[in-house]
Amino acid sequence: QSCDILSSAFFRYQTIIFGFREEVLKFHPKFKAGSLTELDVNVKNKCDQYPYLGMDESYNLTISSSGATLNSNSVWGALRGIETFSQLVLQRSKDMFTVNGTTIVDYPRFQHRGLLLDTSRHFLDVSIIKQNLLAMSQSKFNVFHWHIVDDQSFPYTSNNFPDMATMGAYDSKHIYTQDQIAEIIEFARILGIRVIPEFDSPGHSQSWGKSIKDLLTKCYSSGKPNGQYGPIDPSLETSYGFLSKFFAEIAKVFPDHYVHLGGDEVNFDCWKSNPNITAFMKQKDFGTDYAKLEEYYMQRLLEIVSGVKKGYMIWQEVVDNGAKVNPDTIVEVWKNGFHTELSIITFRGYKTLLSSCWYLSDISYGIDWPKYYNCDPHNFIGTAEQKKLVIGGETCMWGEYVDNTNVLSRTWPRASVVAERLWSAQNVKDANAAAPRLEEHRCRMIKRGFPAEAVNGPGYCFQEYSIHEPV
Amino acid sequence: MARTFALFHFACIVGLVFSNGEYRERETVSVTASNGMPWPMPQQYSSTSDTFTINRNAFKFRATGQSCDILSSAFFRYQTIIFGFREEVLKFHPKFKAGSLTELDVNVKNKCDQYPYLGMDESYNLTISSSGATLNSNSVWGALRGIETFSQLVLQRSKDMFTVNGTTIVDYPRFQHRGLLLDTSRHFLDVSIIKQNLLAMSQSKFNVFHWHIVDDQSFPYTSNNFPDMATMGAYDSKHIYTQDQIAEIIEFARILGIRVIPEFDSPGHSQSWGKSIKDLLTKCYSSGKPNGQYGPIDPSLETSYGFLSKFFAEIAKVFPDHYVHLGGDEVNFDCWKSNPNITAFMKQKDFGTDYAKLEEYYMQRLLEIVSGVKKGYMIWQEVVDNGAKISKEAIVEIYRNQGYMFDVYLTTQKGYRTVLQACWYLDLIKYGVQWQAFYACDPGNFNGTAEQKKLVIGGETCMWGEYVDNTNVLSRTWPRASVVAERLWSAQNVKDANAAAPRLEEHRCRMIKRGFPAEAVNGPGYCFQEYSIHEPV
């Protein structure tokens, strides 16, 4: 089978494998076994258009005197296999490369292997996002969790609510147009990467309120509004009217079945201060249990999103606080105490993702990658059924201190460590054994033009990273 | 947000101590950048609301006093820096339009020096008024500092239109020695990156590049007299600095008014030296015989000093600054203790079992050698901490974190000129807004006599290379290094971090506009013009 995704990969990898600077190594192969002139890529099933949760990413790769063959069921497996092949080929001189006899049978341990970027705390250029997607494909990541908006800024340009960006973005240049969003989704599709946008609510939504009148809760002091705003006002039908229209648009713009709805860190203080909400609590018989109000909001939201035929991911608080959510909800665990949380969430039957131990934005001095490598999503007390409900994980690069200047070097290659934890077998866990391969992976990324920083202490790459030189 | 120095030092566990929940909630405050304010803060600075317009096609710098290559080079460079970057389109209606400005008269009183040096006059004054724009300085170095300040006051309003407000500045640095250390041994740094860094330094008026060029791990310095040191000591044949490249860097720095002080650290930190120089390093012994390991330079052999003489004679010619840094830190005595020849030497010299005396002996021999080639020297603090009697000519650098202000006190009490580094370790990264701790550290903050205070000649901030290379050195160094630059240039009472934050934010965005990847240090926010990489996608 063939399709645009495969042709695109052939073209891309021709440059990746053969197109970078020449190396001059003295190399004398011990057992020269002949020359290789092609890699036969045999995709069994008709190409899918978009990647999706649970897609078949398996492949096998054989390099022998009979030739080089890559077999896969789906085009996604072919993409993964071609990346692997590209890592086995070594440059020896200007035109000469070698690869050793190899037999690989491969498939991911977890289906959902994601990286979160935050384009609200700091804007990220489209080109940087695309660079990042390319970097992701080198470690077989398959989900780009796009935390696109938040309190600080709203760079998403909505067709239905254009003022959200006009008034919510940092300024008119710090936006993503519909065309740019489509460009990113398409770029990711070609790499076999799903794009899951996160529109976090009811909290983390200050920037939404800049344009949508009465969307956010007015906070009260001494009996009157004090000018501050809180989470989305769950007591007004207009809120749900807005959300219906908004998510109907989101459902069309983003082709993946899932959207991330957030639901984390909802501060109840503003709700508590607002008399209308107090009245609403009474009307609904919630007493003084604001977790019930949060649950009410989330359930209304989830119904809306189901109504536009999307599945949803949510942060753990939503179910922690007792909300009743659909059985096919994916819950993302991000807080400390995750071993216990994983037991609880899977016990309740939800598909679960782990991100808690993989906050790349939490930088510290020294060699920090082994702690990412050692975190295993199955490291909790539970039945085999429960373990199966853990469908994968995500590593996060939150944007408070990260933007175009440093997102790539801060993310790579540390994110690749999580990629191996999520792809490779559970018993591939010896950090000392992994270190030389990580070092090579880092230097390979640099060779391919990505500023993957040093993670193992003093050292060097045969070919160091080079910037465009204006001096 | 308070940061204690202890917290700063023990950075490695901070990431695990945070609760993820807490940190995600905290970061909702961002800092709004100032507009047209200088960094570092001048000694005296006032501006008016009179706005002068400048047309990029009708502006020039004019030397009305002394002139030289350094000045011409600066005129050319700043023409691009001020006028040459991407257009901004802002709605701007000056309140008090005061006329247009077509030139900055730069009046240098004294004949240009060729090289920058310790104690050079960097003072200048700058006046922008309806009489015109004039920069006066005694030396060309002051002119450089003043032109940088001028470049920070000029704001772009449209494709061709710029403005600057009426301004009066009298400025000079509080400290003479304001340095940044880069380490090209733990990781190699390309020449282009070093030059980018020098340009970045000039934007905050740094005047010393402390080049920690070699160390245990690699020896990228290509010596004419000892070519094998790089051949066998560099990571590989590409990870070297040729003599031409070194000259290129020194020249590039000179034009920016930046001194280049190389550090050839010994007797420790020298593993890579031993790869080619036979018998230079001490052979370590186990059970009565050499065990294959090597220690610091062997201080008991005259051949060591013969090598050092020849080596530093070369260094003295290659690097024009009067000072070289000789290191002398972290000397581990274990290998010396294990070696019978050294034990014999200790006996011969009557040092008993006090290996600090052996270290002192080595350092004194080294300092004599370096004095002999007419150089001054900087050393790390251990040398004097361990009681060595060394010439008061030495400049002592305080780098140890525990009790560093007390070390500054002790060192100046002993009569040494002192440079502080201990509180400004940029490589010790951690999550969050970290710069206020750097800003708060003051080299004059100790109880000493006026004489002692005068002996503190400045400071350095360091970006050690264990985790830093071409991929991240610029973003990790800037703009945090700039915070130290202000501490070292500006007046002691310019210390309110909250007041500084908007200027730092502007300084960061300005660096980005000039093409430097200065990272975000104040939490969520944005620059009008964000950093842009070369786009291969």
mmCIF file of C-alpha atoms in Angstrom, chain A residues 22 120-123 125-128 130-131 134 147 150-152 170-171 173-174 183 187 198 200 204 264-265 267 315 334-336 355-357 359 361-367 371 396 398-406 408-410 439 442 446 450-471, chain B residues 1 11-25 27-30 87 185-188 190 192-193 195-196 199 217 235-236 238-239 248 252 427-433 464-472 474-476 505 508 512 516-537:
data_model
loop_
_atom_site.group_PDB
_atom_site.id
_atom_site.type_symbol
_atom_site.label_atom_id
_atom_site.label_comp_id
_atom_site.label_asym_id
_atom_site.label_seq_id
_atom_site.Cartn_x
_atom_site.Cartn_y
_atom_site.Cartn_z
ATOM 1 C CA GLU A 22 30.028 14.563 5.571
ATOM 2 C CA SER A 120 -0.259 30.365 26.396
ATOM 3 C CA ARG A 121 2.346 31.247 29.052
ATOM 4 C CA HIS A 122 4.714 31.970 26.215
ATOM 5 C CA PHE A 123 3.921 31.959 22.529
ATOM 6 C CA ASP A 125 6.300 30.152 16.650
ATOM 7 C CA VAL A 126 4.752 27.777 14.136
ATOM 8 C CA SER A 127 8.238 26.893 12.916
ATOM 9 C CA ILE A 128 9.299 25.926 16.430
ATOM 10 C CA LYS A 130 7.044 22.021 13.579
ATOM 11 C CA GLN A 131 10.673 21.535 14.624
ATOM 12 C CA LEU A 134 10.015 16.465 13.798
ATOM 13 C CA HIS A 147 -2.067 23.285 25.688
ATOM 14 C CA ASP A 150 -4.727 29.400 29.427
ATOM 15 C CA ASP A 151 -5.075 32.329 31.854
ATOM 16 C CA GLN A 152 -2.310 34.455 30.438
ATOM 17 C CA TYR A 170 -0.706 38.829 24.076
ATOM 18 C CA ASP A 171 -0.969 40.931 20.912
ATOM 19 C CA LYS A 173 1.209 38.868 16.309
ATOM 20 C CA HIS A 174 0.995 36.252 19.038
ATOM 21 C CA GLU A 183 -0.682 23.537 8.783
ATOM 22 C CA PHE A 187 2.534 18.479 9.480
ATOM 23 C CA GLU A 198 -6.513 21.393 25.363
ATOM 24 C CA ASP A 200 -8.889 23.999 29.886
ATOM 25 C CA HIS A 204 -7.259 28.469 33.736
ATOM 26 C CA ASP A 264 -7.665 21.176 36.907
ATOM 27 C CA GLU A 265 -6.869 23.563 39.739
ATOM 28 C CA ASN A 267 -10.176 27.635 42.877
ATOM 29 C CA TRP A 315 -6.961 16.142 34.366
ATOM 30 C CA TRP A 334 -0.396 14.822 36.969
ATOM 31 C CA LYS A 335 -0.163 15.392 40.702
ATOM 32 C CA ASN A 336 2.199 13.943 43.267
ATOM 33 C CA SER A 355 2.431 12.635 33.380
ATOM 34 C CA SER A 356 3.291 13.422 37.026
ATOM 35 C CA CYS A 357 6.867 12.222 36.994
ATOM 36 C CA TYR A 359 7.571 17.474 34.092
ATOM 37 C CA SER A 361 9.891 22.145 32.755
ATOM 38 C CA ASP A 362 10.942 21.399 36.355
ATOM 39 C CA ILE A 363 14.626 21.846 35.631
ATOM 40 C CA SER A 364 17.439 21.216 38.082
ATOM 41 C CA TYR A 365 21.211 21.051 37.973
ATOM 42 C CA GLY A 366 22.891 17.808 36.990
ATOM 43 C CA ILE A 367 21.952 14.544 35.364
ATOM 44 C CA LYS A 371 14.588 9.721 37.205
ATOM 45 C CA CYS A 396 5.214 18.157 29.805
ATOM 46 C CA TRP A 398 5.038 23.994 30.589
ATOM 47 C CA GLY A 399 5.644 27.481 29.240
ATOM 48 C CA GLU A 400 6.238 29.763 32.230
ATOM 49 C CA TYR A 401 9.970 29.946 31.507
ATOM 50 C CA VAL A 402 10.071 28.503 28.050
ATOM 51 C CA ASP A 403 9.685 30.050 24.613
ATOM 52 C CA ASN A 404 11.309 30.156 21.184
ATOM 53 C CA THR A 405 14.692 30.864 22.787
ATOM 54 C CA ASN A 406 14.989 27.640 24.749
ATOM 55 C CA LEU A 408 13.957 22.896 21.899
ATOM 56 C CA SER A 409 17.137 22.588 23.977
ATOM 57 C CA ARG A 410 15.193 22.265 27.207
ATOM 58 C CA GLU A 439 24.294 9.986 24.079
ATOM 59 C CA ARG A 442 21.446 13.237 21.310
ATOM 60 C CA ILE A 446 22.189 17.508 16.684
ATOM 61 C CA PHE A 450 18.093 19.963 16.576
ATOM 62 C CA PRO A 451 19.686 21.657 19.608
ATOM 63 C CA ALA A 452 19.451 18.670 21.939
ATOM 64 C CA GLU A 453 21.350 19.670 25.074
ATOM 65 C CA ALA A 454 23.987 17.772 27.062
ATOM 66 C CA VAL A 455 22.483 15.420 29.616
ATOM 67 C CA ASN A 456 25.360 13.190 30.647
ATOM 68 C CA GLY A 457 27.965 15.696 31.802
ATOM 69 C CA PRO A 458 31.216 16.579 29.991
ATOM 70 C CA GLY A 459 31.567 15.220 26.490
ATOM 71 C CA TYR A 460 31.209 15.964 22.812
ATOM 72 C CA CYS A 461 29.498 15.020 19.577
ATOM 73 C CA PHE A 462 31.498 14.335 16.465
ATOM 74 C CA GLN A 463 29.378 17.020 14.857
ATOM 75 C CA GLU A 464 28.332 19.809 17.190
ATOM 76 C CA TYR A 465 25.239 21.955 16.892
ATOM 77 C CA SER A 466 25.696 24.981 14.717
ATOM 78 C CA ILE A 467 23.706 28.197 14.664
ATOM 79 C CA HIS A 468 23.172 30.503 11.754
ATOM 80 C CA GLU A 469 26.133 32.793 11.986
ATOM 81 C CA PRO A 470 25.536 36.522 11.737
ATOM 82 C CA VAL A 471 29.053 37.365 12.988
ATOM 83 C CA MET B 1 9.911 35.883 45.966
ATOM 84 C CA ALA B 11 19.629 23.236 43.546
ATOM 85 C CA CYS B 12 19.667 19.578 42.618
ATOM 86 C CA ILE B 13 16.808 18.401 44.775
ATOM 87 C CA VAL B 14 14.488 21.329 44.252
ATOM 88 C CA GLY B 15 12.728 19.751 41.307
ATOM 89 C CA LEU B 16 11.609 16.773 43.359
ATOM 90 C CA VAL B 17 10.564 18.766 46.397
ATOM 91 C CA PHE B 18 7.949 20.791 44.539
ATOM 92 C CA SER B 19 4.428 19.512 44.445
ATOM 93 C CA ASN B 20 3.277 19.714 40.845
ATOM 94 C CA GLY B 21 0.041 21.219 42.024
ATOM 95 C CA GLU B 22 1.699 24.107 43.745
ATOM 96 C CA TYR B 23 3.932 25.162 40.967
ATOM 97 C CA ARG B 24 1.319 25.194 38.321
ATOM 98 C CA GLU B 25 -0.811 27.584 40.328
ATOM 99 C CA GLU B 27 2.792 31.457 37.763
ATOM 100 C CA THR B 28 0.100 33.941 36.901
ATOM 101 C CA VAL B 29 2.098 37.111 37.445
ATOM 102 C CA SER B 30 4.024 38.482 34.567
ATOM 103 C CA GLU B 87 10.250 46.835 11.570
ATOM 104 C CA SER B 185 36.850 22.083 28.111
ATOM 105 C CA ARG B 186 33.864 20.202 29.529
ATOM 106 C CA HIS B 187 32.065 20.962 26.283
ATOM 107 C CA PHE B 188 33.541 22.607 23.234
ATOM 108 C CA ASP B 190 32.237 27.015 18.498
ATOM 109 C CA SER B 192 30.855 31.705 16.389
ATOM 110 C CA ILE B 193 29.129 31.005 19.698
ATOM 111 C CA LYS B 195 31.687 35.680 19.418
ATOM 112 C CA GLN B 196 27.911 35.783 19.862
ATOM 113 C CA LEU B 199 28.463 40.645 21.587
ATOM 114 C CA GLN B 217 38.334 16.516 30.159
ATOM 115 C CA TYR B 235 38.153 15.582 22.331
ATOM 116 C CA ASP B 236 39.095 15.138 18.672
ATOM 117 C CA LYS B 238 37.722 19.173 15.200
ATOM 118 C CA HIS B 239 37.289 20.260 18.789
ATOM 119 C CA GLU B 248 40.219 36.202 15.994
ATOM 120 C CA PHE B 252 36.692 40.516 18.327
ATOM 121 C CA ASP B 427 25.115 26.879 35.511
ATOM 122 C CA LEU B 428 23.356 25.871 38.745
ATOM 123 C CA ILE B 429 19.952 26.048 37.180
ATOM 124 C CA LYS B 430 16.666 25.493 38.912
ATOM 125 C CA TYR B 431 12.996 26.067 38.287
ATOM 126 C CA GLY B 432 11.459 29.481 38.726
ATOM 127 C CA VAL B 433 12.425 33.117 38.979
ATOM 128 C CA TRP B 464 30.577 26.054 33.667
ATOM 129 C CA GLY B 465 30.369 23.603 30.799
ATOM 130 C CA GLU B 466 29.345 20.236 32.254
ATOM 131 C CA TYR B 467 25.838 20.557 30.822
ATOM 132 C CA VAL B 468 26.293 23.427 28.452
ATOM 133 C CA ASP B 469 27.401 23.596 24.825
ATOM 134 C CA ASN B 470 26.463 25.165 21.489
ATOM 135 C CA THR B 471 22.879 23.951 21.911
ATOM 136 C CA ASN B 472 22.050 25.918 25.037
ATOM 137 C CA LEU B 474 23.381 31.394 24.941
ATOM 138 C CA SER B 475 19.860 30.876 26.288
ATOM 139 C CA ARG B 476 21.146 29.575 29.602
ATOM 140 C CA GLU B 505 12.250 42.309 30.780
ATOM 141 C CA ARG B 508 15.697 40.555 27.411
ATOM 142 C CA ILE B 512 16.044 38.930 21.316
ATOM 143 C CA PHE B 516 20.198 36.602 20.872
ATOM 144 C CA PRO B 517 18.146 33.797 22.428
ATOM 145 C CA ALA B 518 17.797 35.365 25.872
ATOM 146 C CA GLU B 519 15.400 33.127 27.778
ATOM 147 C CA ALA B 520 12.350 34.046 29.866
ATOM 148 C CA VAL B 521 13.235 34.892 33.460
ATOM 149 C CA ASN B 522 10.126 36.550 34.829
ATOM 150 C CA GLY B 523 7.466 33.920 34.208
ATOM 151 C CA PRO B 524 4.669 34.111 31.625
ATOM 152 C CA GLY B 525 4.904 36.949 29.115
ATOM 153 C CA TYR B 526 5.988 37.918 25.649
ATOM 154 C CA CYS B 527 8.224 40.156 23.587
ATOM 155 C CA PHE B 528 6.823 42.272 20.824
ATOM 156 C CA GLN B 529 9.321 40.540 18.598
ATOM 157 C CA GLU B 530 10.035 36.946 19.549
ATOM 158 C CA TYR B 531 13.226 35.029 18.904
ATOM 159 C CA SER B 532 13.328 33.377 15.529
ATOM 160 C CA ILE B 533 15.454 30.447 14.398
ATOM 161 C CA HIS B 534 16.675 29.739 10.949
ATOM 162 C CA GLU B 535 13.792 27.784 9.508
ATOM 163 C CA PRO B 536 14.568 24.567 7.689
ATOM 164 C CA VAL B 537 10.919 23.410 7.793
#
